[in-house]
Short mmCIF file of C-alpha atoms and ligand atoms in Angstrom, two decimals:
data_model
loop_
_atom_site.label_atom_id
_atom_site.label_comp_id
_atom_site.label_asym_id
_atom_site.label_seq_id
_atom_site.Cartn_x
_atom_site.Cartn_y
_atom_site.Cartn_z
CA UNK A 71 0.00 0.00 0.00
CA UNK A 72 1.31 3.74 -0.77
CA UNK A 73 0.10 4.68 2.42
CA UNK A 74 2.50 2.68 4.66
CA UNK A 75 5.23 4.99 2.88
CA UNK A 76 3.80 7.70 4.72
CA UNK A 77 5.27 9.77 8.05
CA UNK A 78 2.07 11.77 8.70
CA UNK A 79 -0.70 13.44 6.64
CA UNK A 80 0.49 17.05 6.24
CA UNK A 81 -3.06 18.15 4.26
CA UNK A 82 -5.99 16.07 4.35
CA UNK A 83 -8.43 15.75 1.42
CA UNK A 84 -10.42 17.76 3.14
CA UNK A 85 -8.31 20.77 3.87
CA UNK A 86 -7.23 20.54 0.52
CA UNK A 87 -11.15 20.39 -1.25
CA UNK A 88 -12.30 23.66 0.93
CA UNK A 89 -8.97 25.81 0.07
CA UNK A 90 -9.08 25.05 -3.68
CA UNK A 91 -12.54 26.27 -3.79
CA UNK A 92 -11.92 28.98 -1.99
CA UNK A 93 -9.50 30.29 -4.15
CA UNK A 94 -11.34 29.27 -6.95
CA UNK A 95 -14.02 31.93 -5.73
CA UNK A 96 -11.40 34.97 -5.15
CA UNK A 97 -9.97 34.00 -9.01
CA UNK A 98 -13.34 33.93 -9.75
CA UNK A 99 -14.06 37.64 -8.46
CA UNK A 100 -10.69 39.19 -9.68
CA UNK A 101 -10.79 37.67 -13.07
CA UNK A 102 -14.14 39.56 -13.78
CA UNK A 103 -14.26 41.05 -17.50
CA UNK A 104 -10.55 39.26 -18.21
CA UNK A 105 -8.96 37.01 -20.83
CA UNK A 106 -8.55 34.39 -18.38
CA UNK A 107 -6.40 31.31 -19.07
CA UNK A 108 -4.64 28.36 -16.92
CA UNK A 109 -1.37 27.02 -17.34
CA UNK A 110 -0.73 24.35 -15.90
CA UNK A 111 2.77 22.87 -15.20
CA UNK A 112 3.39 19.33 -16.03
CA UNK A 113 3.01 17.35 -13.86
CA UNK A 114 2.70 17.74 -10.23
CA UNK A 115 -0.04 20.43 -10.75
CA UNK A 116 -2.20 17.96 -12.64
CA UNK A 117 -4.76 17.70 -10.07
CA UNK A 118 -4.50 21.19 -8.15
CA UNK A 119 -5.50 22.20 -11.87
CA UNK A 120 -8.70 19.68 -12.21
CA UNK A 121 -9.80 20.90 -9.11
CA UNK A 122 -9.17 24.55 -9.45
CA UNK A 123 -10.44 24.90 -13.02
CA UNK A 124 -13.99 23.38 -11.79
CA UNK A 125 -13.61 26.18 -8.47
CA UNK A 126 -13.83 29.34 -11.15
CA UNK A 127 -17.09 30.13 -12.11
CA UNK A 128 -15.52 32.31 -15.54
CA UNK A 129 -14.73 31.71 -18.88
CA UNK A 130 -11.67 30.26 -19.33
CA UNK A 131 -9.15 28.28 -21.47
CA UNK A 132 -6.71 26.07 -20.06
CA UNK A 133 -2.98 24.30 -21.51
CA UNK A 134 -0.63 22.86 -20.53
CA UNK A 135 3.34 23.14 -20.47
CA UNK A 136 6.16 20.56 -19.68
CA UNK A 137 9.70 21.46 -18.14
CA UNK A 138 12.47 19.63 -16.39
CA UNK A 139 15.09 20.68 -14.75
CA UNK A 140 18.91 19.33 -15.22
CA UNK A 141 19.96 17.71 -11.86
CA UNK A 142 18.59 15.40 -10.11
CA UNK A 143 16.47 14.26 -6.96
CA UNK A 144 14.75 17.52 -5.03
CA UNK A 145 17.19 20.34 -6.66
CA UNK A 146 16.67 22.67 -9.46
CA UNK A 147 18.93 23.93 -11.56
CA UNK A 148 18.54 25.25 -15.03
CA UNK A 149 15.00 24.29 -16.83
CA UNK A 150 14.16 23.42 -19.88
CA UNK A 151 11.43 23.24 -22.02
CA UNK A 152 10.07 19.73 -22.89
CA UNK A 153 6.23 21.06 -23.97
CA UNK A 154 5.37 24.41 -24.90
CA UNK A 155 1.80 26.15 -24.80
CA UNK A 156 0.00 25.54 -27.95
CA UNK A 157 -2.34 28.82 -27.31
CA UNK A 158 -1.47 32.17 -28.43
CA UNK A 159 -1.04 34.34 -25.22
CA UNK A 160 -1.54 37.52 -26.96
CA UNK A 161 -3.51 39.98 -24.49
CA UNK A 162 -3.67 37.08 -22.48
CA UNK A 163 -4.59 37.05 -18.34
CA UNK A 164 -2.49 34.33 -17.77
CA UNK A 165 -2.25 32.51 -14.66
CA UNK A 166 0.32 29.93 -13.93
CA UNK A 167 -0.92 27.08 -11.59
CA UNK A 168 1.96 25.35 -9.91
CA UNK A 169 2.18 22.73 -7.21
CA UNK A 170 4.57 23.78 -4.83
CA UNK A 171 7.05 26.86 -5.04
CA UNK A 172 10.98 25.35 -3.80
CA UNK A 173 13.92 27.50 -4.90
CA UNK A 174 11.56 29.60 -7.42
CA UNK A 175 13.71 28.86 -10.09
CA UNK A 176 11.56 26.94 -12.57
CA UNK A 177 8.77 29.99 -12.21
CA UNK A 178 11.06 32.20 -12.47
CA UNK A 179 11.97 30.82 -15.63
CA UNK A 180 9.18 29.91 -16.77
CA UNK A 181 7.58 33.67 -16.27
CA UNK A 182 10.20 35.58 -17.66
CA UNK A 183 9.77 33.49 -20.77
CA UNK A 184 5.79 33.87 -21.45
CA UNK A 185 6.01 37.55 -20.53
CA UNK A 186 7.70 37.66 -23.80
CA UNK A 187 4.57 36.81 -25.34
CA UNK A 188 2.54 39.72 -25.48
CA UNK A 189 0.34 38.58 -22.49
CA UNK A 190 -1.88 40.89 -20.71
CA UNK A 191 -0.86 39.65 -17.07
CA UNK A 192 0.76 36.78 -15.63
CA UNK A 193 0.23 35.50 -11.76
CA UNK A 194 1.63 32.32 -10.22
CA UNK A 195 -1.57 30.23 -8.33
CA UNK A 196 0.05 27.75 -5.78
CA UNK A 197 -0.75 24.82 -3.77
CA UNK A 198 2.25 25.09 -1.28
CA UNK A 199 4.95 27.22 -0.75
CA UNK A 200 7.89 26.65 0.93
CA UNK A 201 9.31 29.97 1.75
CA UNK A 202 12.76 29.24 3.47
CA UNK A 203 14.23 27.67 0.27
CA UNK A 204 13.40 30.18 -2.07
CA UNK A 205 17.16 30.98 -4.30
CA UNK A 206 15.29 33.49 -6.22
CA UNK A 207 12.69 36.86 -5.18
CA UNK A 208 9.67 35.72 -6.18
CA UNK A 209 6.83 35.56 -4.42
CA UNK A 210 2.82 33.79 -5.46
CA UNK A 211 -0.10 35.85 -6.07
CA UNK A 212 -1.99 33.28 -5.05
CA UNK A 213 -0.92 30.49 -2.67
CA UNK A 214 -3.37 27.50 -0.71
CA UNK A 215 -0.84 26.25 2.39
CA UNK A 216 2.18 27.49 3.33
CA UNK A 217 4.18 24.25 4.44
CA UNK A 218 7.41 23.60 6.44
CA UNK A 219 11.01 22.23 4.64
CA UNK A 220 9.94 18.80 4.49
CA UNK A 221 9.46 16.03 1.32
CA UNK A 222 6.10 15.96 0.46
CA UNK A 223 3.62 13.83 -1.74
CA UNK A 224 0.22 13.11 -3.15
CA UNK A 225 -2.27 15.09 -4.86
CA UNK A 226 0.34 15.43 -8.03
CA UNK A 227 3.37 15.24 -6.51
CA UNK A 228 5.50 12.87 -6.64
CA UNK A 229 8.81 11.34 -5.18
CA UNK A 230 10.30 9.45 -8.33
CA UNK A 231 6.98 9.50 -10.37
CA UNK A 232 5.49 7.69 -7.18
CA UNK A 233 2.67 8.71 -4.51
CA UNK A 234 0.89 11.50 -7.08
CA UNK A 235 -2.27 9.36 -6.72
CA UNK A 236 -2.28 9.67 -2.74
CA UNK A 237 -5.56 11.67 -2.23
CA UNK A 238 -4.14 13.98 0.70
CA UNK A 239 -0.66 15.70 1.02
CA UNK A 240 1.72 13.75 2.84
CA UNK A 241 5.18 13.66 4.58
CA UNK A 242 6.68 11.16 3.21
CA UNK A 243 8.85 8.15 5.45
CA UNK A 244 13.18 9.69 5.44
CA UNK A 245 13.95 5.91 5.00
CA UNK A 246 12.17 6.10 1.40
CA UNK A 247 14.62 8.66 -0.28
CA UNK A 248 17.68 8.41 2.48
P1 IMP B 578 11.71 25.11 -7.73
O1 IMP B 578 12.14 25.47 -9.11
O2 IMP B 578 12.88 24.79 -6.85
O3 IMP B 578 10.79 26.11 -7.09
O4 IMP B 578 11.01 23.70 -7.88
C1 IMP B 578 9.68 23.51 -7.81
C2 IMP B 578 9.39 22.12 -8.26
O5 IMP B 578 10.16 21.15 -7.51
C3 IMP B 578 7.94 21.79 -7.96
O6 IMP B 578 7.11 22.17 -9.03
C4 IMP B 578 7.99 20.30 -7.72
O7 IMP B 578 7.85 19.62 -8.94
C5 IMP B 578 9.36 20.06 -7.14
N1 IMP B 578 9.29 19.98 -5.65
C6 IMP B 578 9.78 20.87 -4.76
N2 IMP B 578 9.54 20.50 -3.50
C7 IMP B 578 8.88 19.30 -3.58
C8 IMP B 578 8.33 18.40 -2.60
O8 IMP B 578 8.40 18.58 -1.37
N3 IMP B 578 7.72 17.29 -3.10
C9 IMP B 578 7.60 17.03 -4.44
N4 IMP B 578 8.08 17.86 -5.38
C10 IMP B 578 8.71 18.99 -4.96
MG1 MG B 579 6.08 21.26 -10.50
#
């Protein structure tokens, strides 16, 4: 069971169901009368996105972009693009869904590069944040649970393409990745 990997349930479904919609309701009131679309990043944000998306009572497209970083395990270093948007972003309100903000660097990245596009805004939407490890100033717009320095899983994320399915955010066991 994926379960038995887990130290202790950080988020429970729960939590997590009432702050998505709750944020879906403030996007919903400050996206009023703009070209609102979602970009989700590939793919720990897969199901922040599902739920959000359903949480915004607005018109709205959605995409989708793929990036990896070089390096390995936890750490970022420089990103690259594996999928790009297939949507035009001219005069665009884009907003950037992500799954949990680390060092900053693949937002970062990935901002500077669609503000290129002609876009009418762009604002990063987040799950978690970690705020100690952040490398570079950046900071969400919108952001569900602040969380502590710890490894976590489930509801997209993943610890070697493992544990996204979990429905609840967990910490995950040290002996699993030590
Ligand atoms: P950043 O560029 O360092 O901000 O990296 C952010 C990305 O690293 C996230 O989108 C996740 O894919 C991954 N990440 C960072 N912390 C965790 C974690 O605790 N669990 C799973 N993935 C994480
Ligand atoms: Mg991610």
């Amino acid at each position: 069971m994926i379960h038995d990997d887990i130290e202790r349930v950080l988020i429970t479904e729960e939590e997590l169901a009432a702050k998505v919609k709750e944020l879906g309701r403030q996007i919903t009131q400050d996206y009023q009368g703009k070209n609102l679309m979602l970009v989700s990043v590939l793919k720990g944000s897969v199901v922040f996105m599902a739920d959000l998306m359903r949480a915004i009572d607005l018109p709205c497209r959605i995409d989708f972009m793929c990036v990896s970083s070089y390096g390995s395990g936890s750490t970022s270093g420089a990103v690259k693009i594996v999928k790009d948007l297939d949507i035009d972003l001219h005069n665009v309100d884009l907003l950037i869904v992500e799954d949990i903000l680390d060092s900053g660097k693949t937002l970062h990245y990935i901002t500077k590069m669609l503000a290129d596009r002609g876009t009418a805004s762009i604002r990063i939407a987040t799950l978690m944040d970690k705020p100690e490890r952040r490398v570079v100033p950046l900071s969400p717009d919108y952001c569900c649970f602040p969380v502590p320095d710890e490894f976590v899983v489930g509801y997209g994320l993943d610890y070697a393409e493992k544990y996204r399915n979990l429905p609840y955010i967990g910490v995950l066991k040290r002996e699993i990745y030590e």
